Amino acid sequence: MGLVIGLVCVSVAAMCWAWFHRTPPVVHDDLDDTMALLRQSFVVVGVAGTLVSIYLAAGVSRSEETSRRHLLALTAPTLAVIGAIGLIAWYRPDTREEFGGAAYEQRLPGSGNAHAAAAIAWWTACFAVIALALVAFRAYRPYYDFTSEPESPRKPAIRAVAAAMAVLLAGGIAVGIATYDSPWYDGQTASDVSVPSIPDRPGQVRYAVDSQQSLVVAGAGYAVVNEASDDVPDGQDTIEGYNGATGERLWWFTARGTTVTSIWSTGVGASSVVVARVFAYGSDGPSGNPYIALDATTGEHLWTKWLDSAGDSDGPFDVISDSVLLQRERLPETDVQADAAPRWQWTALSPRTGDPMWTRTMTEGYCPASPRTADRSIVLTTCSDDSDVIATVLDAATGREERRIRRSDLGVDVGGDTAVSIDGTQGKYAIATISAPTRDTVAETAVLINVVTGREAHRFPTGDRATFIDGDALVVRRPDRPGSDSLSLFDIASRASIPTGLYAEDSLRVPLPWKGLAESWVGAGSLVPFDESTTESESASRDYDLWTISRTGDREQVPDPCTSDRFDLRTMPGALVVDCTTQRIAMN
């Protein structure tokens, strides 16, 4: 009897564990296989519990010659058949397929492995019914069979309690072992990491990084995706963090059975985070395409989430900054009117914890909504019922509207044909372009806006094109002569324009790379002006030299470290990085 009670208790406890520890449906729609397996297991446990309750309740009248006792005596052998049918049903192809699907759905970090607990509940319920058949076979015999048995000095109640306790203990151990989820990731973290400062000047070549590796500036330097590390099996990617000043590896991380498809960074410094999207191909790692966040300085695993990428192969984030990850999700069509424009929802996640901070639902009209980060705020440009509004400034931590940037504050007529667009943000500033149509052309004026106040901070002469270097400076291209623009630097703090004596081809669509160092700026430009006779192919083939410009305007050429084409410049803690065709060269 103790065996029956113990098995039933184990099956009920395992079923409860499976139900309350099932993984939320964040990876697979509705967790179809998991829920199907849980429903079937619930039926098996429910049938077993009902049979045990009926037969045990009837046991109080087994010493009386009643029709109920005779009925139970005759039906007791069928319990063994029912238990055997339950075990056979477990091996049905449909059940095994659902179990396999549930096992895949539950391959998530922190999962309660509901499929394993449901399997234990199913089996112990069937064994409880079979054990009940044995008890019933003996307990419901005719009364005179008991009177012929010699008295036994043993105490059956104590034996039953001991048996029940032993089964409960064994069942608890079995559930614990079956639902244990071993760590699915491996790696080595760093401690006591100091973040190098941005170098004063470019300096000398220190080391090189293969350009084939995905690289983001983060933490104390940079992080890369290594596809061939000696620390992990072949085909498994690692994410590795490096010191920007020395190129020394600080930490590494890998998720079993995965490859890294995308990697991002929230910035640099001790609080920065690396976010990676991985594709799981193995059977011992996570399932689906989770997003993994790591401390960019130490390599510590922070969180793992499965996010809706809204059909965008580049990922679900519209904004990635040290204060917020703004995830874009398309709302189901059933949530909106059939004739309404598509609606999107932005969910703001904390970079360090991955927890949602706020949500905002937007209706996409004839102009798509476009959020940008600025300091601790989000500048959101979208269609508004108020024609005076250019953009809305939201608090990045709460989503609360702080202010609106208005056309009228920039001296633009609300009812006129002049268009105003936000072209970029850095630090606490935004750069906007006012496009005023004239008889023959469109006059464009760049305006620097203080996002904190929503007011104009500086207006450039009409025709100038300004692009952010960082939150402290801009590079300005001014028409100089037909075919050529002159380059100058604009220091935001002093509102000073610093001539460089350099030029760029006026039809160049991509801004030339310029970066700010601790005591100077470094960027590309030509000493020789362009003219109208310069063809597009000649312009594309002309190599822009690298230069440093001091705060006082002194110019110095930098020896080009690239032996082939140069594409971009980056600054990171400890180094200036020059992107070449086959390598990234770090200088300090």
Coordinates of C-alpha atoms in Angstrom, one line a residue:
M1 CA 0.0 0.0 0.0
G2 CA 2.9 2.4 0.8
L3 CA 4.3 1.7 -2.7
V4 CA 1.0 2.7 -4.3
I5 CA 0.7 5.9 -2.3
G6 CA 4.3 6.8 -2.8
L7 CA 4.1 6.3 -6.6
V8 CA 1.0 8.4 -6.9
C9 CA 2.5 11.2 -4.8
V10 CA 5.6 11.2 -7.0
S11 CA 3.6 11.3 -10.2
V12 CA 1.4 14.2 -8.9
A13 CA 4.5 16.1 -7.7
A14 CA 6.4 15.5 -11.0
M15 CA 3.3 16.7 -13.0
C16 CA 3.1 19.9 -10.9
W17 CA 6.8 20.5 -11.4
A18 CA 6.4 20.1 -15.2
W19 CA 3.5 22.4 -15.3
F20 CA 4.8 25.2 -13.2
H21 CA 8.4 25.0 -14.6
R22 CA 7.5 24.8 -18.3
T23 CA 9.4 27.3 -20.3
P24 CA 7.4 30.3 -21.4
P25 CA 6.5 30.4 -25.1
V26 CA 9.2 32.9 -26.1
V27 CA 10.9 30.8 -28.7
H28 CA 8.3 28.5 -30.2
D29 CA 4.8 29.6 -30.8
D30 CA 2.6 28.3 -28.0
L31 CA 5.1 25.5 -27.2
D32 CA 2.8 23.1 -29.1
D33 CA 4.7 19.9 -28.3
T34 CA 5.4 20.8 -24.7
M35 CA 1.8 21.6 -24.0
A36 CA 0.6 18.4 -25.9
L37 CA 2.9 16.3 -23.8
L38 CA 1.8 18.0 -20.6
R39 CA -1.9 17.5 -21.5
Q40 CA -1.4 13.8 -22.2
S41 CA 0.6 13.3 -19.0
F42 CA -2.1 15.1 -17.0
V43 CA -4.7 12.7 -18.3
V44 CA -2.5 9.6 -17.4
V45 CA -1.8 11.0 -13.9
G46 CA -5.5 12.0 -13.4
V47 CA -6.7 8.5 -14.4
A48 CA -4.2 6.8 -12.1
G49 CA -5.1 9.1 -9.2
T50 CA -8.8 8.5 -9.7
L51 CA -8.4 4.7 -9.7
V52 CA -6.2 4.7 -6.6
S53 CA -8.7 6.9 -4.8
I54 CA -11.7 4.7 -5.7
Y55 CA -10.0 1.4 -4.7
L56 CA -8.5 2.8 -1.5
A57 CA -11.9 4.3 -0.5
A58 CA -13.6 1.0 -1.1
G59 CA -11.0 -0.8 1.1
V60 CA -12.9 0.2 4.3
S61 CA -15.7 -2.2 3.4
R62 CA -13.5 -5.2 2.3
S63 CA -14.5 -7.2 5.5
E64 CA -18.2 -7.1 4.6
E65 CA -19.9 -9.4 2.1
T66 CA -21.2 -6.6 -0.2
S67 CA -21.7 -6.4 -4.0
R68 CA -19.3 -3.5 -4.1
R69 CA -16.5 -5.7 -2.7
H70 CA -17.3 -8.4 -5.2
L71 CA -17.2 -5.9 -8.1
L72 CA -13.9 -4.5 -7.0
A73 CA -12.5 -8.0 -6.6
L74 CA -13.6 -9.0 -10.1
T75 CA -12.3 -5.7 -11.7
A76 CA -9.0 -5.6 -9.8
P77 CA -7.0 -7.6 -12.5
T78 CA -8.0 -5.0 -15.1
L79 CA -5.8 -2.5 -13.2
A80 CA -2.7 -4.3 -14.4
V81 CA -4.0 -4.2 -18.0
I82 CA -4.7 -0.4 -17.7
G83 CA -1.2 0.2 -16.3
A84 CA 0.4 -1.8 -19.1
I85 CA -1.7 0.1 -21.7
G86 CA -0.4 3.3 -20.3
L87 CA 3.2 2.2 -20.6
I88 CA 2.6 1.0 -24.2
A89 CA 1.0 4.3 -25.0
W90 CA 4.2 6.0 -24.1
Y91 CA 5.9 4.3 -27.0
R92 CA 3.3 5.4 -29.6
P93 CA 5.0 7.2 -32.5
D94 CA 2.9 10.3 -31.9
T95 CA 3.8 10.4 -28.2
R96 CA 7.5 9.9 -28.9
E97 CA 7.5 12.7 -31.5
E98 CA 5.8 15.1 -29.1
F99 CA 8.3 14.2 -26.4
G100 CA 11.2 14.9 -28.9
G101 CA 9.6 18.2 -29.8
A102 CA 9.1 19.1 -26.2
A103 CA 12.7 18.3 -25.4
Y104 CA 13.8 20.7 -28.2
E105 CA 11.5 23.4 -27.0
Q106 CA 12.8 23.0 -23.4
R107 CA 16.5 23.3 -24.5
L108 CA 16.7 26.8 -22.9
P109 CA 19.0 28.2 -20.2
G110 CA 17.2 28.0 -16.9
S111 CA 14.6 25.6 -18.2
G112 CA 12.8 23.3 -15.8
N113 CA 13.0 20.5 -18.4
A114 CA 9.2 20.0 -18.2
H115 CA 9.4 17.1 -20.7
A116 CA 11.6 15.1 -18.3
A117 CA 9.4 15.7 -15.3
A118 CA 6.3 14.8 -17.4
A119 CA 7.9 11.5 -18.4
I120 CA 8.5 10.7 -14.8
A121 CA 4.9 11.6 -13.9
W122 CA 3.6 9.3 -16.8
W123 CA 5.7 6.3 -15.8
T124 CA 5.2 6.5 -12.0
A125 CA 1.4 6.9 -12.6
C126 CA 1.4 3.7 -14.7
F127 CA 3.5 1.8 -12.1
A128 CA 1.1 3.1 -9.4
V129 CA -1.8 1.5 -11.2
I130 CA 0.0 -1.8 -11.6
A131 CA 1.0 -1.8 -8.0
L132 CA -2.6 -1.1 -7.1
A133 CA -3.6 -4.2 -9.0
L134 CA -1.3 -6.3 -6.8
V135 CA -2.7 -4.7 -3.7
A136 CA -6.3 -5.1 -4.8
F137 CA -5.7 -8.8 -5.8
R138 CA -4.8 -9.5 -2.2
A139 CA -6.9 -7.0 -0.3
Y140 CA -10.2 -7.8 -1.9
R141 CA -10.1 -11.5 -1.6
P142 CA -13.1 -13.2 0.1
Y143 CA -13.3 -12.4 3.9
Y144 CA -12.8 -16.1 4.9
D145 CA -9.3 -16.1 3.2
F146 CA -8.2 -13.5 5.8
T147 CA -9.6 -15.4 8.7
S148 CA -7.5 -18.5 7.7
E149 CA -4.2 -16.5 7.8
P150 CA -2.1 -16.8 10.9
E151 CA -1.8 -13.6 12.9
S152 CA 1.4 -11.6 12.1
P153 CA 3.3 -9.6 14.7
R154 CA 4.4 -7.1 12.0
K155 CA 2.9 -3.7 11.8
P156 CA 1.6 -3.1 8.2
A157 CA 1.0 0.6 8.8
I158 CA 4.7 1.2 9.7
R159 CA 5.8 -0.8 6.7
A160 CA 3.4 1.2 4.4
V161 CA 4.7 4.5 5.7
A162 CA 8.3 3.4 5.3
A163 CA 7.7 2.2 1.7
A164 CA 5.9 5.4 0.8
M165 CA 8.7 7.5 2.2
A166 CA 11.3 5.5 0.3
V167 CA 9.4 5.9 -3.0
L168 CA 9.0 9.6 -2.4
L169 CA 12.7 10.0 -1.7
A170 CA 13.7 8.0 -4.8
G171 CA 11.2 9.9 -6.9
G172 CA 12.5 13.2 -5.7
I173 CA 16.0 12.2 -6.6
A174 CA 14.8 11.0 -10.0
V175 CA 13.0 14.3 -10.7
G176 CA 16.0 16.3 -9.6
I177 CA 18.4 14.3 -11.8
A178 CA 16.1 14.3 -14.8
T179 CA 15.4 18.1 -14.7
Y180 CA 18.9 19.2 -13.9
D181 CA 20.2 21.5 -16.6
S182 CA 23.9 21.6 -16.8
P183 CA 25.5 24.9 -17.9
W184 CA 25.2 25.3 -21.6
Y185 CA 28.0 27.8 -21.9
D186 CA 31.7 27.9 -21.2
G187 CA 34.3 30.5 -21.0
Q188 CA 36.8 32.5 -19.0
T189 CA 36.0 35.8 -17.3
A190 CA 38.4 38.6 -16.4
S191 CA 38.7 40.6 -13.1
D192 CA 40.3 43.9 -12.1
V193 CA 40.2 45.1 -15.6
S194 CA 41.3 48.8 -16.1
V195 CA 39.9 50.6 -19.2
P196 CA 42.6 52.4 -21.2
S197 CA 42.1 56.0 -22.2
I198 CA 41.6 57.2 -25.8
P199 CA 45.2 57.9 -27.1
D200 CA 46.2 61.5 -27.6
R201 CA 47.6 61.0 -31.1
P202 CA 47.6 58.0 -33.6
G203 CA 51.1 56.9 -32.6
Q204 CA 52.7 53.7 -33.9
V205 CA 51.2 50.4 -35.2
R206 CA 50.8 48.1 -32.3
Y207 CA 48.9 45.0 -33.6
A208 CA 46.5 43.9 -36.2
V209 CA 43.1 42.1 -36.2
D210 CA 41.9 40.0 -39.1
S211 CA 39.2 41.9 -41.0
Q212 CA 37.2 38.7 -41.5
Q213 CA 36.3 38.6 -37.8
S214 CA 33.2 40.5 -36.7
L215 CA 34.5 43.3 -34.4
V216 CA 32.8 45.8 -32.1
V217 CA 34.3 48.4 -29.9
A218 CA 33.4 47.5 -26.3
G219 CA 34.6 47.3 -22.8
A220 CA 38.3 47.8 -22.3
G221 CA 38.9 47.7 -26.1
Y222 CA 37.0 45.5 -28.5
A223 CA 35.3 42.2 -28.9
V224 CA 35.4 39.8 -31.8
V225 CA 33.8 36.6 -33.0
N226 CA 36.4 33.9 -33.4
E227 CA 35.4 31.0 -35.7
A228 CA 38.4 28.9 -35.0
S229 CA 39.4 28.9 -31.4
D230 CA 41.5 26.3 -29.7
D231 CA 39.2 26.5 -26.7
V232 CA 36.2 24.9 -28.3
P233 CA 35.3 22.2 -30.8
D234 CA 35.4 22.9 -34.5
G235 CA 32.4 24.7 -35.9
Q236 CA 31.6 26.4 -32.6
D237 CA 32.2 30.1 -32.3
T238 CA 33.6 32.1 -29.4
I239 CA 33.2 35.7 -28.4
E240 CA 36.4 37.2 -27.1
G241 CA 37.2 40.5 -25.4
Y242 CA 40.5 42.2 -25.8
N243 CA 42.5 45.1 -24.3
G244 CA 42.5 47.9 -26.8
A245 CA 45.9 49.2 -25.9
T246 CA 47.8 45.9 -26.0
G247 CA 45.6 43.5 -28.1
E248 CA 45.8 41.0 -25.2
R249 CA 42.8 38.7 -24.8
L250 CA 41.0 39.3 -21.5
W251 CA 38.1 36.9 -21.7
W252 CA 36.2 34.4 -23.9
F253 CA 32.7 33.0 -24.0
T254 CA 31.0 30.2 -26.0
A255 CA 27.5 28.6 -26.1
R256 CA 27.5 24.9 -26.8
G257 CA 26.4 24.0 -30.3
T258 CA 26.1 27.5 -31.6
T259 CA 27.5 29.9 -34.2
V260 CA 27.4 33.7 -33.8
T261 CA 25.4 35.4 -36.5
S262 CA 25.5 39.1 -35.3
I263 CA 27.2 41.1 -32.5
W264 CA 26.6 44.6 -31.1
S265 CA 27.9 46.7 -28.3
T266 CA 26.4 49.4 -26.1
G267 CA 29.7 51.3 -26.0
V268 CA 32.9 51.3 -24.0
G269 CA 33.8 51.3 -20.3
A270 CA 33.0 49.2 -17.2
S271 CA 29.2 49.3 -17.7
S272 CA 29.2 48.4 -21.4
V273 CA 27.5 45.3 -22.8
V274 CA 28.1 43.0 -25.7
V275 CA 24.9 41.5 -27.3
A276 CA 25.2 38.6 -29.7
R277 CA 22.7 36.7 -31.7
V278 CA 23.5 33.0 -32.0
F279 CA 22.2 30.2 -34.1
A280 CA 21.9 26.8 -32.3
Y281 CA 22.7 23.8 -34.4
G282 CA 23.7 21.2 -31.8
S283 CA 21.6 19.0 -29.5
D284 CA 23.3 20.0 -26.2
G285 CA 23.0 23.8 -26.4
P286 CA 20.1 26.2 -26.4
S287 CA 17.4 26.0 -29.1
G288 CA 16.3 28.6 -31.6
N289 CA 18.2 31.9 -32.1
P290 CA 18.7 33.4 -28.7
Y291 CA 20.3 36.8 -27.9
I292 CA 23.1 36.6 -25.4
A293 CA 24.4 39.6 -23.4
L294 CA 27.8 39.7 -21.8
D295 CA 29.6 42.2 -19.6
A296 CA 32.0 43.7 -22.2
T297 CA 34.7 44.3 -19.7
T298 CA 34.8 41.0 -17.8
G299 CA 33.0 38.5 -20.2
E300 CA 30.4 37.6 -17.5
H301 CA 27.2 36.2 -18.8
L302 CA 24.3 38.6 -18.1
W303 CA 21.2 37.3 -19.7
T304 CA 19.7 35.3 -22.6
K305 CA 16.5 36.1 -24.4
W306 CA 14.6 35.1 -27.4
L307 CA 13.4 38.2 -29.2
D308 CA 11.2 38.8 -32.2
S309 CA 13.3 40.2 -35.0
A310 CA 10.2 41.5 -36.9
G311 CA 11.5 39.8 -40.0
D312 CA 14.7 41.9 -40.0
S313 CA 17.8 39.8 -40.6
D314 CA 19.9 42.6 -39.1
G315 CA 18.2 42.1 -35.7
P316 CA 15.4 43.6 -33.7
F317 CA 17.2 46.6 -32.2
D318 CA 16.5 50.1 -33.5
V319 CA 18.6 51.7 -30.8
I320 CA 21.6 50.2 -28.9
S321 CA 23.1 52.4 -26.3
D322 CA 24.5 52.2 -22.7
S323 CA 21.1 53.2 -21.4
V324 CA 18.6 51.2 -23.5
L325 CA 18.1 48.5 -26.1
L326 CA 15.1 49.5 -28.1
Q327 CA 13.5 46.4 -29.6
R328 CA 11.1 46.7 -32.5
E329 CA 8.2 44.3 -32.7
R330 CA 5.3 44.2 -35.2
L331 CA 1.9 43.8 -33.5
P332 CA -0.4 41.0 -34.6
E333 CA -2.8 42.1 -37.3
T334 CA -5.7 41.0 -35.1
D335 CA -4.9 43.8 -32.7
V336 CA -5.6 46.5 -35.2
Q337 CA -8.3 47.4 -37.6
A338 CA -8.0 45.8 -41.0
D339 CA -7.7 49.1 -42.8
A340 CA -5.3 50.7 -40.3
A341 CA -1.6 51.3 -41.1
P342 CA 0.8 48.7 -39.8
R343 CA 1.5 49.2 -36.1
W344 CA 4.8 48.6 -34.3
Q345 CA 5.7 48.3 -30.7
W346 CA 9.0 49.4 -29.2
T347 CA 10.1 47.5 -26.0
A348 CA 12.9 49.2 -24.1
L349 CA 15.2 46.6 -22.5
S350 CA 17.8 47.3 -19.8
P351 CA 21.2 46.4 -21.3
R352 CA 22.5 45.0 -18.1
T353 CA 19.5 42.8 -17.1
G354 CA 17.5 42.4 -20.2
D355 CA 14.3 43.3 -18.3
P356 CA 11.7 45.4 -20.1
M357 CA 11.6 49.0 -18.9
W358 CA 8.7 50.4 -21.0
T359 CA 6.8 49.9 -24.2
R360 CA 5.4 52.3 -26.8
T361 CA 3.0 51.5 -29.6
M362 CA 3.3 53.5 -32.8
T363 CA 1.2 53.6 -36.0
E364 CA 3.3 53.8 -39.1
G365 CA 2.0 56.4 -41.6
Y366 CA 3.4 57.8 -44.8
C367 CA 6.7 58.4 -43.0
P368 CA 8.3 55.6 -41.0
A369 CA 9.1 56.1 -37.3
S370 CA 12.9 56.4 -36.7
P371 CA 14.3 56.5 -33.2
R372 CA 17.9 57.6 -32.4
T373 CA 19.8 57.8 -29.1
A374 CA 21.1 61.0 -27.7
D375 CA 22.7 61.1 -24.3
R376 CA 20.1 59.5 -21.9
S377 CA 17.3 60.2 -24.3
I378 CA 15.7 58.8 -27.4
V379 CA 14.9 61.2 -30.3
L380 CA 11.9 59.8 -32.1
T381 CA 11.0 61.2 -35.5
T382 CA 7.6 60.1 -37.0
C383 CA 4.4 61.4 -38.5
S384 CA 2.6 63.6 -36.0
D385 CA -0.9 65.2 -36.0
D386 CA 0.9 68.4 -35.0
S387 CA 2.6 69.7 -38.2
D388 CA 5.0 71.9 -36.0
V389 CA 6.6 68.8 -34.4
I390 CA 9.8 67.5 -36.0
A391 CA 10.7 64.9 -33.3
T392 CA 9.7 63.8 -29.8
V393 CA 12.3 63.4 -27.1
L394 CA 11.7 60.4 -24.7
D395 CA 13.5 59.6 -21.5
A396 CA 15.4 56.4 -22.3
A397 CA 14.8 54.8 -18.8
T398 CA 11.1 55.5 -18.5
G399 CA 9.8 56.2 -22.1
R400 CA 8.2 59.4 -20.7
E401 CA 7.9 62.2 -23.2
E402 CA 10.3 65.0 -22.1
R403 CA 9.9 67.6 -24.9
R404 CA 9.2 68.1 -28.5
I405 CA 11.5 69.6 -31.1
R406 CA 9.5 72.1 -33.2
R407 CA 9.8 73.7 -36.6
S408 CA 8.8 77.0 -35.1
D409 CA 11.7 76.9 -32.6
L410 CA 14.0 76.8 -35.6
G411 CA 12.4 79.8 -37.3
V412 CA 10.6 77.6 -39.9
D413 CA 7.1 78.5 -41.0
V414 CA 4.7 75.7 -40.0
G415 CA 2.5 76.1 -43.0
G416 CA 5.2 76.5 -45.6
D417 CA 6.9 74.1 -48.0
T418 CA 10.2 74.0 -46.1
A419 CA 11.1 70.5 -44.9
V420 CA 13.0 69.7 -41.7
S421 CA 14.7 66.4 -41.0
I422 CA 16.8 65.0 -38.2
D423 CA 20.0 63.5 -39.8
G424 CA 21.9 62.3 -36.8
T425 CA 22.4 62.4 -33.0
Q426 CA 25.5 62.3 -30.8
G427 CA 25.8 63.0 -27.1
K428 CA 23.2 65.6 -26.2
Y429 CA 23.0 67.1 -29.7
A430 CA 21.1 66.4 -32.9
I431 CA 21.9 67.7 -36.4
A432 CA 18.9 68.8 -38.6
T433 CA 18.7 69.9 -42.2
I434 CA 16.3 72.7 -43.2
S435 CA 15.4 72.3 -46.9
A436 CA 13.9 75.4 -48.3
P437 CA 12.8 75.2 -52.0
T438 CA 13.8 78.1 -54.2
R439 CA 13.0 78.8 -57.9
D440 CA 15.8 76.7 -59.3
T441 CA 17.0 74.5 -56.5
V442 CA 16.6 73.6 -52.8
A443 CA 18.6 75.6 -50.2
E444 CA 19.8 73.3 -47.4
T445 CA 20.9 74.6 -44.0
A446 CA 22.4 72.5 -41.2
V447 CA 21.3 73.3 -37.7
L448 CA 22.7 71.9 -34.5
I449 CA 20.0 71.3 -31.9
N450 CA 20.5 70.8 -28.1
V451 CA 18.3 67.8 -27.4
V452 CA 18.1 68.6 -23.6
T453 CA 16.4 72.0 -24.3
G454 CA 15.0 71.3 -27.8
R455 CA 16.5 74.6 -28.9
E456 CA 18.9 75.6 -31.7
A457 CA 22.5 75.6 -30.6
H458 CA 24.2 76.7 -33.8
R459 CA 23.2 77.4 -37.4
F460 CA 25.7 76.7 -40.2
P461 CA 25.8 78.8 -43.4
T462 CA 23.4 77.6 -46.1
G463 CA 25.1 75.0 -48.3
D464 CA 27.3 73.6 -45.5
R465 CA 27.0 69.9 -44.8
A466 CA 27.7 68.8 -41.2
T467 CA 28.4 65.3 -39.9
F468 CA 29.0 64.3 -36.3
I469 CA 32.6 63.1 -35.4
D470 CA 31.4 62.4 -31.9
G471 CA 29.4 64.3 -29.2
D472 CA 32.0 67.1 -29.1
A473 CA 32.7 67.9 -32.7
L474 CA 31.5 67.8 -36.3
V475 CA 33.2 67.8 -39.7
V476 CA 31.8 70.4 -42.0
R477 CA 32.0 70.3 -45.9
R478 CA 31.6 73.7 -47.5
P479 CA 31.4 74.3 -51.3
D480 CA 34.8 75.8 -52.3
R481 CA 35.0 75.6 -56.0
P482 CA 33.2 73.6 -58.7
G483 CA 33.8 69.9 -58.0
S484 CA 35.4 70.4 -54.6
D485 CA 34.4 71.0 -50.9
S486 CA 36.7 72.3 -48.2
L487 CA 36.8 70.5 -44.9
S488 CA 36.7 72.2 -41.5
L489 CA 36.1 71.0 -37.9
F490 CA 33.5 72.5 -35.6
D491 CA 34.2 72.3 -31.9
I492 CA 30.8 72.2 -30.2
A493 CA 31.9 73.4 -26.7
S494 CA 33.6 76.6 -28.0
R495 CA 31.5 77.0 -31.2
A496 CA 34.8 77.4 -33.0
S497 CA 35.3 76.4 -36.6
I498 CA 38.8 75.1 -37.3
P499 CA 40.0 75.1 -40.9
T500 CA 41.9 72.0 -42.0
G501 CA 43.2 73.0 -45.4
L502 CA 41.9 69.7 -46.8
Y503 CA 39.3 68.9 -49.5
A504 CA 36.8 66.4 -50.5
E505 CA 35.1 65.7 -53.9
D506 CA 31.7 67.5 -53.7
S507 CA 29.7 64.6 -55.1
L508 CA 31.1 62.2 -52.5
R509 CA 28.0 60.6 -51.0
V510 CA 29.6 58.8 -48.0
P511 CA 31.1 61.1 -45.3
L512 CA 34.9 60.8 -45.0
P513 CA 35.9 59.1 -41.8
W514 CA 36.9 61.4 -38.9
K515 CA 37.4 60.5 -35.3
G516 CA 38.2 62.4 -32.1
L517 CA 41.3 61.6 -30.0
A518 CA 42.1 63.0 -26.6
E519 CA 44.1 66.0 -27.9
S520 CA 43.3 66.1 -31.6
W521 CA 41.2 64.8 -34.4
V522 CA 42.2 62.3 -37.1
G523 CA 40.6 61.8 -40.5
A524 CA 40.9 61.6 -44.2
G525 CA 41.2 64.4 -46.7
S526 CA 43.0 65.6 -49.8
L527 CA 45.5 68.4 -50.0
V528 CA 44.7 68.9 -53.7
P529 CA 41.3 70.3 -54.5
F530 CA 39.0 68.5 -57.0
D531 CA 37.6 70.2 -60.1
E532 CA 34.7 69.7 -62.5
S533 CA 36.9 67.7 -64.9
T534 CA 37.5 65.0 -62.3
T535 CA 35.5 61.9 -63.4
E536 CA 33.7 59.7 -61.0
S537 CA 36.1 56.8 -61.5
E538 CA 39.1 59.1 -60.9
S539 CA 37.5 60.4 -57.7
A540 CA 36.8 56.9 -56.5
S541 CA 40.4 55.8 -57.2
R542 CA 41.9 58.9 -55.5
D543 CA 43.4 57.9 -52.1
Y544 CA 42.6 60.3 -49.3
D545 CA 45.6 60.7 -46.9
L546 CA 45.3 60.5 -43.2
W547 CA 45.8 63.7 -41.1
T548 CA 45.7 64.8 -37.6
I549 CA 44.3 68.3 -36.7
S550 CA 45.2 69.7 -33.3
R551 CA 42.8 71.8 -31.2
T552 CA 44.7 74.9 -32.5
G553 CA 44.4 73.8 -36.1
D554 CA 47.9 72.4 -36.7
R555 CA 47.9 69.8 -39.4
E556 CA 50.2 66.7 -39.6
Q557 CA 50.1 63.8 -42.0
V558 CA 49.8 60.3 -40.5
P559 CA 51.7 57.5 -42.2
D560 CA 49.1 55.2 -43.7
P561 CA 49.3 51.8 -42.1
C562 CA 47.3 50.1 -44.9
T563 CA 49.1 48.4 -47.7
S564 CA 45.7 48.2 -49.5
D565 CA 42.5 50.2 -49.6
R566 CA 41.4 51.9 -46.4
F567 CA 37.7 51.9 -45.5
D568 CA 37.1 53.4 -42.0
L569 CA 38.5 54.7 -38.8
R570 CA 37.5 53.8 -35.2
T571 CA 38.5 54.9 -31.8
M572 CA 38.5 52.6 -28.8
P573 CA 40.0 52.5 -25.4
G574 CA 43.7 52.5 -25.9
A575 CA 44.0 52.7 -29.7
L576 CA 43.0 54.2 -33.0
V577 CA 41.8 51.5 -35.4
V578 CA 42.3 51.8 -39.2
D579 CA 40.1 49.4 -41.2
C580 CA 42.1 48.1 -44.2
T581 CA 41.1 45.4 -46.8
T582 CA 42.5 42.4 -45.0
Q583 CA 43.4 43.7 -41.6
R584 CA 42.4 46.2 -38.9
I585 CA 45.4 48.1 -37.7
A586 CA 45.6 49.3 -34.1
M587 CA 47.7 52.4 -33.4
N588 CA 48.7 54.2 -30.2

